[in-house]
PDB file of C-alpha atoms and ligand atoms in Angstrom:
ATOM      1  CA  UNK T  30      28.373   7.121 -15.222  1.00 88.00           C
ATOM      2  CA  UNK T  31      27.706   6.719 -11.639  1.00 97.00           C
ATOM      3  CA  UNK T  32      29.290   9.478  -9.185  1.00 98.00           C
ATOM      4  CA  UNK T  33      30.079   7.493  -5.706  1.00 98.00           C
ATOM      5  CA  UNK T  34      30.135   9.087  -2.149  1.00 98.00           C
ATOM      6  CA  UNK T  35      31.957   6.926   0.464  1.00 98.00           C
ATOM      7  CA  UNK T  36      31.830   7.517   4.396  1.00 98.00           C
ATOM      8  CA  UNK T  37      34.044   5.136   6.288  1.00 97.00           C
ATOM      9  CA  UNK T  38      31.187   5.613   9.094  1.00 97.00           C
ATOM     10  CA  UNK T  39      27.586   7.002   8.995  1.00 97.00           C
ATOM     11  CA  UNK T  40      24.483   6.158  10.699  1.00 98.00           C
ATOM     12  CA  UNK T  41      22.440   5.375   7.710  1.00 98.00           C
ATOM     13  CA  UNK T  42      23.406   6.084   3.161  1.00 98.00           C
ATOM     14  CA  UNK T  43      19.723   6.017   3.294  1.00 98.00           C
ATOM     15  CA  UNK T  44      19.204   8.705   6.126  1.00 98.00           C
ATOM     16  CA  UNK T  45      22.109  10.314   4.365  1.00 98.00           C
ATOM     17  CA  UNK T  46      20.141  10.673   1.205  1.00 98.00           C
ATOM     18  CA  UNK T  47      17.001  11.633   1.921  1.00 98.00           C
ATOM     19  CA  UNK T  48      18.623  14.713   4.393  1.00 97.00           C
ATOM     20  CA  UNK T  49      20.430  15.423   0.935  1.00 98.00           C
ATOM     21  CA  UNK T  50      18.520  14.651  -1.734  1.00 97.00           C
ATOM     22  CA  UNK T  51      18.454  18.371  -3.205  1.00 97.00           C
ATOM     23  CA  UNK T  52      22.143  18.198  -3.423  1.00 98.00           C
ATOM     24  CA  UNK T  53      22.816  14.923  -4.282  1.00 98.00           C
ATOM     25  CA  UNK T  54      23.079  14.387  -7.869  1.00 98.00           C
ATOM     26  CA  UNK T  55      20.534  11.428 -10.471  1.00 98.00           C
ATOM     27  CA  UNK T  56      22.799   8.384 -10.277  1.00 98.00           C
ATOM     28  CA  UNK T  57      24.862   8.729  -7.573  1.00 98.00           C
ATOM     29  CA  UNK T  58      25.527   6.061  -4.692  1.00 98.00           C
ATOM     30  CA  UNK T  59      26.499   6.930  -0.899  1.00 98.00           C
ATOM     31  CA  UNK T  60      28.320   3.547   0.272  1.00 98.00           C
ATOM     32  CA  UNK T  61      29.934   3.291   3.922  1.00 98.00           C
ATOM     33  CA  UNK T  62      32.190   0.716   5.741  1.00 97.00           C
ATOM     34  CA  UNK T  63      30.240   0.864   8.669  1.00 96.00           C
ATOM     35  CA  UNK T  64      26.416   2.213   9.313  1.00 97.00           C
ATOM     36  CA  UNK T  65      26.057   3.108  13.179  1.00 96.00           C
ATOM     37  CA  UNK T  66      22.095   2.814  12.889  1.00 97.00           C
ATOM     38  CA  UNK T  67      21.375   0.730   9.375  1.00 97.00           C
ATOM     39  CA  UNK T  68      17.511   0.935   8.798  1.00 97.00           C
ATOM     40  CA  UNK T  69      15.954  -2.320   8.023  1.00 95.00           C
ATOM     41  CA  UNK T  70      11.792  -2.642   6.171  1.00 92.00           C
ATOM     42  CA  UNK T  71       9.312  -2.198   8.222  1.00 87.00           C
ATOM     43  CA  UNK T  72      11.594  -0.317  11.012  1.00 89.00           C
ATOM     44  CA  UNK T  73      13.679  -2.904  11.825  1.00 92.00           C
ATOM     45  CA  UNK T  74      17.305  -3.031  12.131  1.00 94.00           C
ATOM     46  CA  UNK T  75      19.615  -3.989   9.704  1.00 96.00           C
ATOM     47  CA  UNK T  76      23.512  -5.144  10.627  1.00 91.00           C
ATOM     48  CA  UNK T  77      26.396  -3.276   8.653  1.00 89.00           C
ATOM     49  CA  UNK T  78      29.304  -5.120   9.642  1.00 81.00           C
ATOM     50  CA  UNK T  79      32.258  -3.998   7.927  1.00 85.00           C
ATOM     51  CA  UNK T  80      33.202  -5.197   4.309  1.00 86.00           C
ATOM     52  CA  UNK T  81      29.663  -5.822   4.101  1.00 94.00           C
ATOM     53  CA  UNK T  82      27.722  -3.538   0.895  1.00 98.00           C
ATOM     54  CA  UNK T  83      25.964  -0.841   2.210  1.00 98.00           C
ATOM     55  CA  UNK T  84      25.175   1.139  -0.258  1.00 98.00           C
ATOM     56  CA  UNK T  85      21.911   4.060  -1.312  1.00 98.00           C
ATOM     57  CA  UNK T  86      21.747   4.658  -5.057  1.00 98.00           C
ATOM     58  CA  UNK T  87      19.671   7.796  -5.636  1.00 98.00           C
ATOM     59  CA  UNK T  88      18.008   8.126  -8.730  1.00 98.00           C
ATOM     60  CA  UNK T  89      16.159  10.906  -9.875  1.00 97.00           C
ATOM     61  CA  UNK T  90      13.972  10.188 -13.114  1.00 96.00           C
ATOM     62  CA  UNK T  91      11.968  12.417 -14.598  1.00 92.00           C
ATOM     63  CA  UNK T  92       8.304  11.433 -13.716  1.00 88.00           C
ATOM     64  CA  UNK T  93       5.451  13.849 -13.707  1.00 82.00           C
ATOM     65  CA  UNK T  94       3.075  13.009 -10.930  1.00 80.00           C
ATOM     66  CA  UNK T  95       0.579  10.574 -12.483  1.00 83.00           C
ATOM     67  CA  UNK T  96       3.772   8.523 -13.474  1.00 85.00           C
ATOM     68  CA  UNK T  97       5.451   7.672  -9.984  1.00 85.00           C
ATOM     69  CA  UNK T  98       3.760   4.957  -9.450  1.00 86.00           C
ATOM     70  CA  UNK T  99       6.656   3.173 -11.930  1.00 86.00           C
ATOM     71  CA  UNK T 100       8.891   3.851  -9.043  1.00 92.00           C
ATOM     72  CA  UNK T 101       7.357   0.964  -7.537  1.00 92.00           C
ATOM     73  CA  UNK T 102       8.783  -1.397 -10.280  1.00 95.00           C
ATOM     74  CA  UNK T 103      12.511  -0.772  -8.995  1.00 97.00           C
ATOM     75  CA  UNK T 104      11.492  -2.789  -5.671  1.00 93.00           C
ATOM     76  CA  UNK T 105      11.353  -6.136  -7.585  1.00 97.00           C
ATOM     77  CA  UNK T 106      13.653  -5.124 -10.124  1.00 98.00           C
ATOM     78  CA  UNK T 107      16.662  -4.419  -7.756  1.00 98.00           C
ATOM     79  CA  UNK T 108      16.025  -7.753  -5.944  1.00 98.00           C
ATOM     80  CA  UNK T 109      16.395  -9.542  -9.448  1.00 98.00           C
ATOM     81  CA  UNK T 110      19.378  -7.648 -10.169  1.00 98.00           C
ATOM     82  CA  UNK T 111      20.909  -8.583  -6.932  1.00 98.00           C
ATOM     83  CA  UNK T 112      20.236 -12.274  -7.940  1.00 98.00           C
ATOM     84  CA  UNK T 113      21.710 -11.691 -11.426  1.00 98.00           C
ATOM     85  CA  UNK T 114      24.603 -11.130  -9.643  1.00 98.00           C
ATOM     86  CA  UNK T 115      25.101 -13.516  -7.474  1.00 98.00           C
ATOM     87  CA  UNK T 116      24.401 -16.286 -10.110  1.00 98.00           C
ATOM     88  CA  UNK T 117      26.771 -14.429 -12.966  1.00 98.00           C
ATOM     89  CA  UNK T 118      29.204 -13.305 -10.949  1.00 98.00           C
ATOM     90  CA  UNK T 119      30.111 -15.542  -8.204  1.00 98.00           C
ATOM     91  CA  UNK T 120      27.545 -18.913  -9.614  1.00 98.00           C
ATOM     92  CA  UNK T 121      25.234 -18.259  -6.378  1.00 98.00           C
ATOM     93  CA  UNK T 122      21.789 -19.435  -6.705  1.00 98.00           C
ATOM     94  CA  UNK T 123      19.431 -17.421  -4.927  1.00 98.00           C
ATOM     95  CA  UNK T 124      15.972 -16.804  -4.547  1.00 98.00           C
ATOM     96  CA  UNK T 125      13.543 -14.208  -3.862  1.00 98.00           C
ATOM     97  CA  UNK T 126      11.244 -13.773  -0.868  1.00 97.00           C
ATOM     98  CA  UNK T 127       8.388 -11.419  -1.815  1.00 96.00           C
ATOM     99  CA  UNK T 128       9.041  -8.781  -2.298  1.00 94.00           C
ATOM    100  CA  UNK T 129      12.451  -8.049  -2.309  1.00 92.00           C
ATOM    101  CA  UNK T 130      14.920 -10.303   0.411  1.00 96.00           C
ATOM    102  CA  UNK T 131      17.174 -12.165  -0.842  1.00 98.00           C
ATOM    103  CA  UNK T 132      17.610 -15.650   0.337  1.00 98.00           C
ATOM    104  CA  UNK T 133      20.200 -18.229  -0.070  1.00 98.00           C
ATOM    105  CA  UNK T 134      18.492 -21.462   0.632  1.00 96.00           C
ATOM    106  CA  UNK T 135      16.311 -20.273   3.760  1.00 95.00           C
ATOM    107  CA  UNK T 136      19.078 -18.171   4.790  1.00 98.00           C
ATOM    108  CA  UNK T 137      19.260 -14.181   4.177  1.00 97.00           C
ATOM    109  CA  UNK T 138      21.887 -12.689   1.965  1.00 98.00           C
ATOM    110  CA  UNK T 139      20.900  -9.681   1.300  1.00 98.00           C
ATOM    111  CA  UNK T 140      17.644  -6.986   1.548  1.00 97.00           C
ATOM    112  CA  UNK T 141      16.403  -3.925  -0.001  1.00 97.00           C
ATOM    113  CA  UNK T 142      15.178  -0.883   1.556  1.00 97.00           C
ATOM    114  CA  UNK T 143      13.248   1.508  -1.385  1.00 96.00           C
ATOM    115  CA  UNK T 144      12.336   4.815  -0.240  1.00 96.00           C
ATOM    116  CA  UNK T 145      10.924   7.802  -2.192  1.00 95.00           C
ATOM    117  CA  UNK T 146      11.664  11.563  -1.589  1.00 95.00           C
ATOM    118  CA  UNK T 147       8.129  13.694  -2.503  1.00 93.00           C
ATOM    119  CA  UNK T 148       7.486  17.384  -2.168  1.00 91.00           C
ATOM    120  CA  UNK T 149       4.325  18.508  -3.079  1.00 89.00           C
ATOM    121  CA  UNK T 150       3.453  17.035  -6.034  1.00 86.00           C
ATOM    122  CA  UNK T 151       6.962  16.502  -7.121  1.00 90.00           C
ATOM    123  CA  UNK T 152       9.415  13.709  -7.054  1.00 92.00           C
ATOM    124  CA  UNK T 153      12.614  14.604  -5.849  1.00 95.00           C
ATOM    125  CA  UNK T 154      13.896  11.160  -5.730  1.00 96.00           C
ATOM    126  CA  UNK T 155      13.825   7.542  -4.739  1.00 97.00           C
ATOM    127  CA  UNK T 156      16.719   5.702  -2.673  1.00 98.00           C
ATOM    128  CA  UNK T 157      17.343   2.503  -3.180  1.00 98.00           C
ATOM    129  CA  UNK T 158      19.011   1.051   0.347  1.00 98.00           C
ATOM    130  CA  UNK T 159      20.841  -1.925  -0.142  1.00 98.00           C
ATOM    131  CA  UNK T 160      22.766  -4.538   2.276  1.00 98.00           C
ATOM    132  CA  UNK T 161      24.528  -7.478   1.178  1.00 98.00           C
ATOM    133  CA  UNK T 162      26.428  -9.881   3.576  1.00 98.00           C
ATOM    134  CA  UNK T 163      29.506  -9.972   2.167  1.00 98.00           C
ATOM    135  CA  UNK T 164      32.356 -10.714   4.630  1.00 97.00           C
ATOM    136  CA  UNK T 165      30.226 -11.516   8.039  1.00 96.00           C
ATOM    137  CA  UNK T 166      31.980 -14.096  10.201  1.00 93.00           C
ATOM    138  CA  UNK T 167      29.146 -16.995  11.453  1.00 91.00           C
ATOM    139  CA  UNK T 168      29.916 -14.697  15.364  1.00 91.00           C
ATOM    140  CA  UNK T 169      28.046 -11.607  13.542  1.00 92.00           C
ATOM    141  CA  UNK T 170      25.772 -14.130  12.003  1.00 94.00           C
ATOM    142  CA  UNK T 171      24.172 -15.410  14.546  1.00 92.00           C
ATOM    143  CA  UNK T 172      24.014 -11.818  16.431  1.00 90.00           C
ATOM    144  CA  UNK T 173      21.209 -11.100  13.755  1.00 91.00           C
ATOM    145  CA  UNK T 174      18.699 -12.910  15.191  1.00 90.00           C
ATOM    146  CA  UNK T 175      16.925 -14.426  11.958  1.00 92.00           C
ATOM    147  CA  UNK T 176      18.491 -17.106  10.041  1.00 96.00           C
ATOM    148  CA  UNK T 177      21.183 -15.117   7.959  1.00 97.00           C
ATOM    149  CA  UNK T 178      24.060 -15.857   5.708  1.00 97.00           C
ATOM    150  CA  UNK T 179      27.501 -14.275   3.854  1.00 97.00           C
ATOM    151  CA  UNK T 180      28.615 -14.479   0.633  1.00 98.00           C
ATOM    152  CA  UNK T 181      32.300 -15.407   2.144  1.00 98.00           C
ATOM    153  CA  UNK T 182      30.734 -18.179   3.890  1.00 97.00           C
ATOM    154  CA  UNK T 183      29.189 -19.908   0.771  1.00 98.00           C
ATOM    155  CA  UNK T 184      32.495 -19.293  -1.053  1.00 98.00           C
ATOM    156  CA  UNK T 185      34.565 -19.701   1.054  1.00 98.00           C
ATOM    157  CA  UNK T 186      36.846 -16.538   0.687  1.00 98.00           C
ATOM    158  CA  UNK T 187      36.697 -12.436   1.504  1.00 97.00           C
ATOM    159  CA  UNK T 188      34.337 -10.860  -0.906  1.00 98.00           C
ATOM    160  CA  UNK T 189      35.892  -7.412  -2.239  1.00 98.00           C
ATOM    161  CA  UNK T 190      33.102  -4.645  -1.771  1.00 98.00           C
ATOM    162  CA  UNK T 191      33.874  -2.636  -3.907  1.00 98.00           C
ATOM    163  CA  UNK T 192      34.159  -5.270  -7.294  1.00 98.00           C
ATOM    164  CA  UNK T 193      30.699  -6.204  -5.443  1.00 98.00           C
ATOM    165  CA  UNK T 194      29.079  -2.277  -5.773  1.00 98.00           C
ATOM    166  CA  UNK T 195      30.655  -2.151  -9.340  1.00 98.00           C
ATOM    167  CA  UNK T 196      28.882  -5.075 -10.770  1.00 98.00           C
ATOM    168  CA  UNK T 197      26.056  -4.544  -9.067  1.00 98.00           C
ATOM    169  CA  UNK T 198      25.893  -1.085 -10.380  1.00 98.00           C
ATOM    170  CA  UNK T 199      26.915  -2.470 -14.251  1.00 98.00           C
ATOM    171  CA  UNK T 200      24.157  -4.884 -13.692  1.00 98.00           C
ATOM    172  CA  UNK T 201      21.782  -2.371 -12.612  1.00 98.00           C
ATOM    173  CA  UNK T 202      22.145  -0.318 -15.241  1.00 98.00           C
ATOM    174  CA  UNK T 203      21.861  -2.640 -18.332  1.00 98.00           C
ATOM    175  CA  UNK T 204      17.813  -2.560 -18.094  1.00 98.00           C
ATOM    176  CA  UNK T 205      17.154   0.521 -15.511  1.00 98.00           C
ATOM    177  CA  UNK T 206      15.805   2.682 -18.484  1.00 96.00           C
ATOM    178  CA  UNK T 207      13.688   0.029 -20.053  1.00 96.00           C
ATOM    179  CA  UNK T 208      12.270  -0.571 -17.205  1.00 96.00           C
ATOM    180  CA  UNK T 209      11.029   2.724 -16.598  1.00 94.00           C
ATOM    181  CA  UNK T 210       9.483   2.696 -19.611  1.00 92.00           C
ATOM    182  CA  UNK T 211       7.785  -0.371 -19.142  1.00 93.00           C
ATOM    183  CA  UNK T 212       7.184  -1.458 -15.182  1.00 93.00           C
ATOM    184  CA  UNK T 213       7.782  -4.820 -13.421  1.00 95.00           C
ATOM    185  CA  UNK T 214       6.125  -6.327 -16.990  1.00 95.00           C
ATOM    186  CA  UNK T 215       9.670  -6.420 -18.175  1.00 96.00           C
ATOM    187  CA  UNK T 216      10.539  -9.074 -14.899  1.00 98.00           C
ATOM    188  CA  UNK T 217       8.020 -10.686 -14.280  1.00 98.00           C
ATOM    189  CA  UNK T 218       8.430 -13.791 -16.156  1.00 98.00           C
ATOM    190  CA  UNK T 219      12.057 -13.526 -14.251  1.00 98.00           C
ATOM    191  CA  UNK T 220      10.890 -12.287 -10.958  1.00 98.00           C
ATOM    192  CA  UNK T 221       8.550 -15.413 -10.931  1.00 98.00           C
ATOM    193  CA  UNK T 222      11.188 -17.911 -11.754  1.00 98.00           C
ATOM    194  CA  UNK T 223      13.665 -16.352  -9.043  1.00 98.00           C
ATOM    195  CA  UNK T 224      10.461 -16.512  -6.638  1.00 98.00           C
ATOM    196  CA  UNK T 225      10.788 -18.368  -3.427  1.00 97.00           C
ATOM    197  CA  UNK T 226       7.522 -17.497  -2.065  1.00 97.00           C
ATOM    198  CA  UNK T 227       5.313 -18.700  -5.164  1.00 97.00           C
ATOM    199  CA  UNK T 228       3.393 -21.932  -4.331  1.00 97.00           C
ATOM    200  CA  UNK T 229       3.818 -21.886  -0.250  1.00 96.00           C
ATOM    201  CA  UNK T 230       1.904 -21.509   2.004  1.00 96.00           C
ATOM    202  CA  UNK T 231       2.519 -17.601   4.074  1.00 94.00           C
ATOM    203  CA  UNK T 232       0.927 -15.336   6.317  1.00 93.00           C
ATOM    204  CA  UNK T 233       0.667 -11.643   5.417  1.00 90.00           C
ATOM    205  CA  UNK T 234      -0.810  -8.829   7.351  1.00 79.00           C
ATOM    206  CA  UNK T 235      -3.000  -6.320   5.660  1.00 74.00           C
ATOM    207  CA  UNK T 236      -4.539  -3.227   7.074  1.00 74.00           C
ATOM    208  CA  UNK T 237      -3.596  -5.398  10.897  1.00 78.00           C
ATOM    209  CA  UNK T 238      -5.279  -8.585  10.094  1.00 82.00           C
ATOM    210  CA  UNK T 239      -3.536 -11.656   9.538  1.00 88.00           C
ATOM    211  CA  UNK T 240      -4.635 -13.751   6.446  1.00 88.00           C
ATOM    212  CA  UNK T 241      -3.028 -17.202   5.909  1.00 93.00           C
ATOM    213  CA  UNK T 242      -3.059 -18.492   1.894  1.00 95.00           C
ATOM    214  CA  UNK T 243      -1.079 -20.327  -0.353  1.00 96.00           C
ATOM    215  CA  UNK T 244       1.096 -17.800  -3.059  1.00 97.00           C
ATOM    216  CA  UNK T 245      -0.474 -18.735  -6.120  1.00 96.00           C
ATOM    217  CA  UNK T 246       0.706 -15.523  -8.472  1.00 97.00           C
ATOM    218  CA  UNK T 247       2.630 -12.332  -8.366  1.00 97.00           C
ATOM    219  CA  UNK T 248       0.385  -9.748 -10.838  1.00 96.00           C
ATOM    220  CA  UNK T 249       1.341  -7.660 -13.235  1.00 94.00           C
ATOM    221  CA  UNK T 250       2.232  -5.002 -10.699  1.00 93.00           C
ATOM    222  CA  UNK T 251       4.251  -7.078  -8.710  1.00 95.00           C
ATOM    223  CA  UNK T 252       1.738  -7.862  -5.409  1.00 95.00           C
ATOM    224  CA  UNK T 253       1.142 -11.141  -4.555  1.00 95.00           C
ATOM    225  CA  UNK T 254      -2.192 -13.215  -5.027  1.00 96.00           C
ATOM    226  CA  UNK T 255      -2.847 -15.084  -1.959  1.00 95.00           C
ATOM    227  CA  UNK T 256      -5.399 -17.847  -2.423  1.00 95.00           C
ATOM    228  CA  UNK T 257      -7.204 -18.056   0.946  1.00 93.00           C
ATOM    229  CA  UNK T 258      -9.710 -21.085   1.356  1.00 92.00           C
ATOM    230  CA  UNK T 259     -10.291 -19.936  -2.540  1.00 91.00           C
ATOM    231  CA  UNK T 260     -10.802 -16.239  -1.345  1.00 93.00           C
ATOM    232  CA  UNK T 261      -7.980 -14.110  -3.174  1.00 94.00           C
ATOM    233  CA  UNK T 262      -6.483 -11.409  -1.470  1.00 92.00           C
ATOM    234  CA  UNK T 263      -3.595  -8.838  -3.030  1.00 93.00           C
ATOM    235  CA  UNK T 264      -0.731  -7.969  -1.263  1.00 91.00           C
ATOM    236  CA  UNK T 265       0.846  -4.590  -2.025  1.00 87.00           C
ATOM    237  CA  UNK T 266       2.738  -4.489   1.068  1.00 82.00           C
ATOM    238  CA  UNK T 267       4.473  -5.284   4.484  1.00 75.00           C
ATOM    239  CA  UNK T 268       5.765  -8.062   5.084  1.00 75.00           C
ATOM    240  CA  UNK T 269       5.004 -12.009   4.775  1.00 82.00           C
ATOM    241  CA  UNK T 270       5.594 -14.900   6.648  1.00 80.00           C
ATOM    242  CA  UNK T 271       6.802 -18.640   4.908  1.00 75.00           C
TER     243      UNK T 271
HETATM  244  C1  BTN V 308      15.622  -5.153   4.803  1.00 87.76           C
HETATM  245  O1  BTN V 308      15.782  -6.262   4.318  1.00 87.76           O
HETATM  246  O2  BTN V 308      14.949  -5.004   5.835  1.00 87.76           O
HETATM  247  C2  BTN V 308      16.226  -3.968   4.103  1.00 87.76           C
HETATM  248  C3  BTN V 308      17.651  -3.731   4.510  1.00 87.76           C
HETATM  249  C4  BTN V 308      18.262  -2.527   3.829  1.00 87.76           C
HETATM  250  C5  BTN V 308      19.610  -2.172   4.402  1.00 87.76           C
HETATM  251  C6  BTN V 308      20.297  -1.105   3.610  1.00 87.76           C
HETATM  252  S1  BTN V 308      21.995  -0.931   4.007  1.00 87.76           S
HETATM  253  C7  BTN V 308      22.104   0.542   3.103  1.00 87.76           C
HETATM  254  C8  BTN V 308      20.829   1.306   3.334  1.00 87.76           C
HETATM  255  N1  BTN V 308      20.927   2.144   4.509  1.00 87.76           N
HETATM  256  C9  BTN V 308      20.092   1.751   5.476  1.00 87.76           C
HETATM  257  O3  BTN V 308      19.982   2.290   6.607  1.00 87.76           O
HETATM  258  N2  BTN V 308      19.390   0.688   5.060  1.00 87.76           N
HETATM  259  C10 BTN V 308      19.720   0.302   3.722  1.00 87.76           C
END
């Protein structure tokens, strides 16, 4: 059972639930209409029109230290979820850009912003951000600044939000505990086939330097082999470029 917090306004679920975390119960979600200042990766900003899904599910497993790394699973897993949806629900074919955007065609749908809550040596919980384009109009769209689409646009009709959050959340938690157990090992064979990035060629910045390669694998924890002039580098992080 999820427990569900809704805001018609807010500046950010996520800044909501990481200023609440002690109070804020395992499996619960803070969803809003609108987010005044939606936070984006990498500090960017993210656009919560209304009607869109913007959501923060805070979960609160119980890892001991050396175990949080399996945290880092949920980052691939939520953006395979998302595309489980899309496909079951509403027979939308996207794809994944490493790690975790969602793209229809080259277009955005939808991105994920995972952050983790740690005192000490003590996890007090990790926030999954999410925000779906659901009902923006192509005026909004082209406000973002990125090539962008809605769910409404590729179907054609108003997407209800809150049917959206449900089956995302169903979805969600079919495999959440199994994959705790076992990491991204459980989808990657998935992850891979959902991949948009595997076999291009991208730029990715590591530690400020700029490396240019062709995505030949994701590993088994979920960074991507570049193959640079036959040099492999991993990418844990940031963002890429295809
Ligand atoms: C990205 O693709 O850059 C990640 C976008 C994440 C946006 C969501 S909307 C709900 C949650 N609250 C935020 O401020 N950000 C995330």
């Amino acid at each position: 059972m999820v427990k569900k917090i809704y805001f018609p306004e807010i500046a950010s679920t996520n800044d909501y639930a990481s200023e609440n975390i002690g109070s804020i119960e395992d499996r619960t979600v803070i969803f809003a209409d609108i987010q005044t200042k939606g936070r984006g990766r990498n500090g960017r900003h993210w656009f919560s029109g209304k009607n869109n899904l913007s959501a923060s599910l805070i979960l609160k497993p119980q890892l001991n230290f050396s175990q949080v790394y399996k945290v880092n699973a949920l980052v691939h897993y939520t953006a395979v979820v998302l595309a489980r949806v899309f496909k079951k629900e509403y027979s939308i074919e996207t794809r994944i850009k490493w790690p975790n955007d969602l793209m229809a065609g080259f277009k955005k749908i939808a991105g994920i912003l995972i952050e983790t809550v740690i005192t000490g040596e003590s996890l007090q919980g990790v926030i999954i951000g999410t925000g779906v384009n659901l009902n923006l109009d192509e005026k909004s769209l082209k406000k973002i600044g990125r090539p962008a689409t809605s769910l409404n646009v590729l179907l054609g009709k108003e997407v209800n939000r809150d049917e959206f959050l449900d089956l995302f959340l169903k979805e969600f938690f079919l495999q959440y505990d199994e994959l705790l157990m076992q990491g991204f090992s459980l989808i990657k064979e998935e992850y891979k086939l959902k991949s948009m990035t595997l076999g291009r060629a991208v730029k990715a910045a590591i530690s400020g330097k700029e490396y240019s390669g062709i995505a030949k694998d994701i590993d088994d924890m979920g960074q991507l082999v570049l193959d640079c002039n036959n040099e492999e580098k991993i990418i844990n992080t940031g963002d890429i470029t295809c």
